[in-house]
XYZ file of C-alpha atoms in Angstrom:
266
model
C 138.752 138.210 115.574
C 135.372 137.978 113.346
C 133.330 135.183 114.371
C 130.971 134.264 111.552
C 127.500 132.645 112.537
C 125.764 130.645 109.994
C 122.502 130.929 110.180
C 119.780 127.811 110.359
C 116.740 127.428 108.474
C 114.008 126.439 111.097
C 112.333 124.843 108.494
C 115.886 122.753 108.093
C 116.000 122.026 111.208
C 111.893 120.538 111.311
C 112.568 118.631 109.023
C 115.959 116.889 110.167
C 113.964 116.148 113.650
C 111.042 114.625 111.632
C 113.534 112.225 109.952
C 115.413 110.897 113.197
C 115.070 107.219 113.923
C 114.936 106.680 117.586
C 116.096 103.415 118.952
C 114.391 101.736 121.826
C 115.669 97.927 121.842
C 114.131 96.613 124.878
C 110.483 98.238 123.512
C 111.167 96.712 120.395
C 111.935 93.419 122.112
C 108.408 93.816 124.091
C 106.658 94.551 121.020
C 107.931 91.456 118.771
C 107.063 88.930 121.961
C 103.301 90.550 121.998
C 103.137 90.758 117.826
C 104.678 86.837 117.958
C 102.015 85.527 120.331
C 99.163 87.477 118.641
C 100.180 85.611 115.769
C 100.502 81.793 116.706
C 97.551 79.712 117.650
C 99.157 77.794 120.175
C 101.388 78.644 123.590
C 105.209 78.984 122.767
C 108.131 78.312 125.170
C 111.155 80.724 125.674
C 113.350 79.010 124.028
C 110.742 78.953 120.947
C 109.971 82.660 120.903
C 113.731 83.213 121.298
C 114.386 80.561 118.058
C 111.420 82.857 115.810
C 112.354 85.885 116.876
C 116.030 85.151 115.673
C 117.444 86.167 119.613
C 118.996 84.818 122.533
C 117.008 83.041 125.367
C 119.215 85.467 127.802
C 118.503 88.146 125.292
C 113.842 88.169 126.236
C 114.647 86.458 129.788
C 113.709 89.863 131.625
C 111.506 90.948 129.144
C 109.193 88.114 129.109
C 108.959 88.420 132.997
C 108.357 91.567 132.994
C 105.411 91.197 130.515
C 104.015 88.369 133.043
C 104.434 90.545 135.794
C 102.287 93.160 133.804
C 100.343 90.857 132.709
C 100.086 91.066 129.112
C 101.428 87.677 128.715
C 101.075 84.566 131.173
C 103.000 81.241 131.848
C 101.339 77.894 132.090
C 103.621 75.060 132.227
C 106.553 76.802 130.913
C 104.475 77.787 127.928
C 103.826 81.889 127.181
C 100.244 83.054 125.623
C 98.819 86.474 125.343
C 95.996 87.643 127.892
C 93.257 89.458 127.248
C 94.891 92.525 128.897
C 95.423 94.420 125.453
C 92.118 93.382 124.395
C 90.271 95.505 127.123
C 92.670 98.240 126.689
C 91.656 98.592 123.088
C 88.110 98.493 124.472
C 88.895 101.112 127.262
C 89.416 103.606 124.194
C 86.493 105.918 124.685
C 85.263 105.949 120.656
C 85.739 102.441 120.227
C 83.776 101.765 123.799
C 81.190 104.003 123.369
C 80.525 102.380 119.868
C 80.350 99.265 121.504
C 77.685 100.007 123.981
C 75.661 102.074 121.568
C 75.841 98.794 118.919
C 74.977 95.655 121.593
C 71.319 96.271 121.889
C 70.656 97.436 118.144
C 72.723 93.994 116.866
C 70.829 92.347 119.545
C 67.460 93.323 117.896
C 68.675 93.293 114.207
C 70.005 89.855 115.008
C 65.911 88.713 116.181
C 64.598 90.580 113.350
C 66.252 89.047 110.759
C 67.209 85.442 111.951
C 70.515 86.314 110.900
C 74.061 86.897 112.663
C 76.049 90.265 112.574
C 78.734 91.859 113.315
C 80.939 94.905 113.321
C 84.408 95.623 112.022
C 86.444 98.525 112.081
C 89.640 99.313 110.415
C 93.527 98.290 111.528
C 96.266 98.473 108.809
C 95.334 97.205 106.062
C 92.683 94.631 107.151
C 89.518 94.883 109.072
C 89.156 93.596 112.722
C 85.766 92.021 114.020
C 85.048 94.210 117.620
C 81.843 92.908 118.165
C 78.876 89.901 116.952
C 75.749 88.684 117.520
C 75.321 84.670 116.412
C 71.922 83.362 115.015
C 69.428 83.486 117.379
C 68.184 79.842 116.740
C 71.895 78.561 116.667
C 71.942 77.876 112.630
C 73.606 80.292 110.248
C 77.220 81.489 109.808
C 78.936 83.675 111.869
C 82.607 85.309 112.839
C 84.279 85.540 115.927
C 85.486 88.464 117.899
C 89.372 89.441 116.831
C 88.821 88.333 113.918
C 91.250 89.881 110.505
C 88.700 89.938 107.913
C 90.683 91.562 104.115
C 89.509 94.701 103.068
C 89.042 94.872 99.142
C 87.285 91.461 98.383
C 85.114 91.640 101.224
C 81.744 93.624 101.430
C 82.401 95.224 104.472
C 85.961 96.072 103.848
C 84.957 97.580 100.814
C 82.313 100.447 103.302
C 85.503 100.736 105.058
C 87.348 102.041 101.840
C 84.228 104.205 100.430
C 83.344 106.275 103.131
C 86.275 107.982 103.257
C 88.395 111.114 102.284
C 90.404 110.661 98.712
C 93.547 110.420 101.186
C 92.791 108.268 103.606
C 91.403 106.091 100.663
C 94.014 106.089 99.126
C 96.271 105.285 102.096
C 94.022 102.443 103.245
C 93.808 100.293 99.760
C 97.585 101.042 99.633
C 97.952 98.672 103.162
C 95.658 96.544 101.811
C 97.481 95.658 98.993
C 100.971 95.524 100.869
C 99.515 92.967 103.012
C 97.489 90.929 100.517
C 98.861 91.907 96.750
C 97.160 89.211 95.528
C 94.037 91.202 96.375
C 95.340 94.043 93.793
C 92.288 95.271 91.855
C 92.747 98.648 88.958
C 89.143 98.981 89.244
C 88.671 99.387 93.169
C 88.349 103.361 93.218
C 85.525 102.720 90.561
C 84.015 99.529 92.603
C 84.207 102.006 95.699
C 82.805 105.101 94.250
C 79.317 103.238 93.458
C 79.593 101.700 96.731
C 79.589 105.408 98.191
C 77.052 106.628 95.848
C 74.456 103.529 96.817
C 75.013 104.410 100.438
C 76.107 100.449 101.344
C 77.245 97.341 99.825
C 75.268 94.289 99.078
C 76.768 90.796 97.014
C 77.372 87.424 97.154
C 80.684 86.486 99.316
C 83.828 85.642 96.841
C 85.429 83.832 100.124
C 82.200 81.430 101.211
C 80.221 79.873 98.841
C 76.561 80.495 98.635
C 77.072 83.026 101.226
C 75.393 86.181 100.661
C 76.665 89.640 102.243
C 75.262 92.909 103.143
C 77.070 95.756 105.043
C 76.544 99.635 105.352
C 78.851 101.819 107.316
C 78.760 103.660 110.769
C 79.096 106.900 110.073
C 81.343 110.140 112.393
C 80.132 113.637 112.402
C 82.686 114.380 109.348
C 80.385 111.270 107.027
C 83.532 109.424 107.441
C 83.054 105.336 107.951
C 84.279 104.575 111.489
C 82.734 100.895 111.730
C 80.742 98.726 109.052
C 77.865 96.758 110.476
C 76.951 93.640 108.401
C 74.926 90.819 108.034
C 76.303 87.688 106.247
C 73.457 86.136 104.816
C 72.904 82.317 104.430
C 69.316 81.365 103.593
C 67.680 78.825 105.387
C 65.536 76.960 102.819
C 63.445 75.043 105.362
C 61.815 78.240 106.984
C 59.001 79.390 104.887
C 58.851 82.818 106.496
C 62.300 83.124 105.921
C 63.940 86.820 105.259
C 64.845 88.063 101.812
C 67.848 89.836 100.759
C 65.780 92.677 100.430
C 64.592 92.645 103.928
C 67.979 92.273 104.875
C 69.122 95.839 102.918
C 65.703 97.774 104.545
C 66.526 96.121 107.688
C 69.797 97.004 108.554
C 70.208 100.317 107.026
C 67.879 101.328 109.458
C 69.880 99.831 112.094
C 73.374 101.703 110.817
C 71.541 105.076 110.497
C 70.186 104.574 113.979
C 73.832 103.607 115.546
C 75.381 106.389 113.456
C 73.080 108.715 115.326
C 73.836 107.327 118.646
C 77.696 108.254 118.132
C 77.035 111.657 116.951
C 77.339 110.725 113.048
């Protein structure tokens, strides 16, 4: 008897094993408790989690004790809230920490200098998330706060965050940007960004806070790639005669970037 053997393609066979959708329930069930109580601004109970996550109170029993027990989640008078547990594990990430140690003192100083607050923000699907920021030193100005979600295309830092980058990842990034805020859909942003590149940072009045004035340049990897944007949101404090210009804003903190950029190797 002939036995005929069909031959596979390896590439066939790639391919098929790129495509397969692997099912994990209980991670999934993890996941939606941690993305649901990153998203409310107040403590839930089971039985509310349960009700917005469309499941059973039997059905995240064991997996919100479990998530206490790890401690990613904790329970105060039968209420549920997030720790800070994944917030120093994104900080134990060795670029993102050794950005942060390299940008305290230089924000610190840039902060004094200016009489201004700043902050940094680096990219997260389709928004920008604020990782560190120094307030105004004399305890008047505006200012962000840590874990913040800033947008990307109609703000002056998102906008370094789109410029500095390869065509691709470009591309890809205004692409999240607009799934997650399409009313922030602009034809002319690869234009708007391509300017931005060529002036080396991005300086204009806010289109979110009025009379606000922003300035931001980009932290820059070895590849000229924007990893961070530092920036300074300017509000002018008309009873200080020696108060800092716009200009001395630009001078000012470009310096600043170009010196943190060198402290990360960019």
């Amino acid at each position: 008897m002939n036995v005929i053997t069909k031959k596979t393609d390896p590439k066939s066979v790639t391919e098929s094993a790129a495509s397969r959708t692997y099912s994990a329930p209980a991670l999934d069930k993890g996941l939606d408790i941690l993305e649901l109580l990153a998203e409310v601004e107040t403590t839930l109970s089971q039985r509310e989690i349960a009700k917005r996550l469309g499941r059973s109170v039997g059905e995240i029993y064991r997996m919100l004790a479990r998530l206490v027990d790890r401690k990613y989640i904790s329970l105060v008078n039968e209420n549920y809230h997030l720790t800070t547990k994944l917030f120093e594990l994104a900080h134990r990430n060795p670029p993102t920490q050794r950005l942060l140690v390299e940008a305290r003192p230089i924000m610190q100083a840039l902060s004094t200098a200016l009489g201004q607050s700043c902050h940094l923000t680096v990219y997260g699907q389709g928004k920008q998330v604020v990782i560190a920021k120094v307030d105004v030193p004399n305890g008047m100005g505006f200012s962000v706060r840590v874990g913040a979600e800033l947008d990307l295309i109609v703000s002056v830092s998102g906008r370094i965050l789109l410029a500095f980058q390869d065509g691709a990842t470009q591309k890809l990034r205004i692409a999240e940007a607009v799934a997650r805020s399409p009313e922030h859909a602009n034809t002319l942003i690869v234009t708007l960004l391509d300017k931005i590149r060529e002036r080396g940072f991005e300086s204009a009045s806010s289109v979110q806070v009025r009379g606000l004035y922003a300035v931001s340049f980009p932290i820059m990897d070895s590849q000229g790639h924007a990893v961070a944007a530092l920036t300074v949101p300017y509000a002018e404090r008309i009873d200080l005669p020696d108060r800092k210009t716009i200009a001395d804003v630009e001078n000012t903190l470009g310096k600043a970037a170009k010196h943190l950029s060198a402290l990360i190797g960019g």
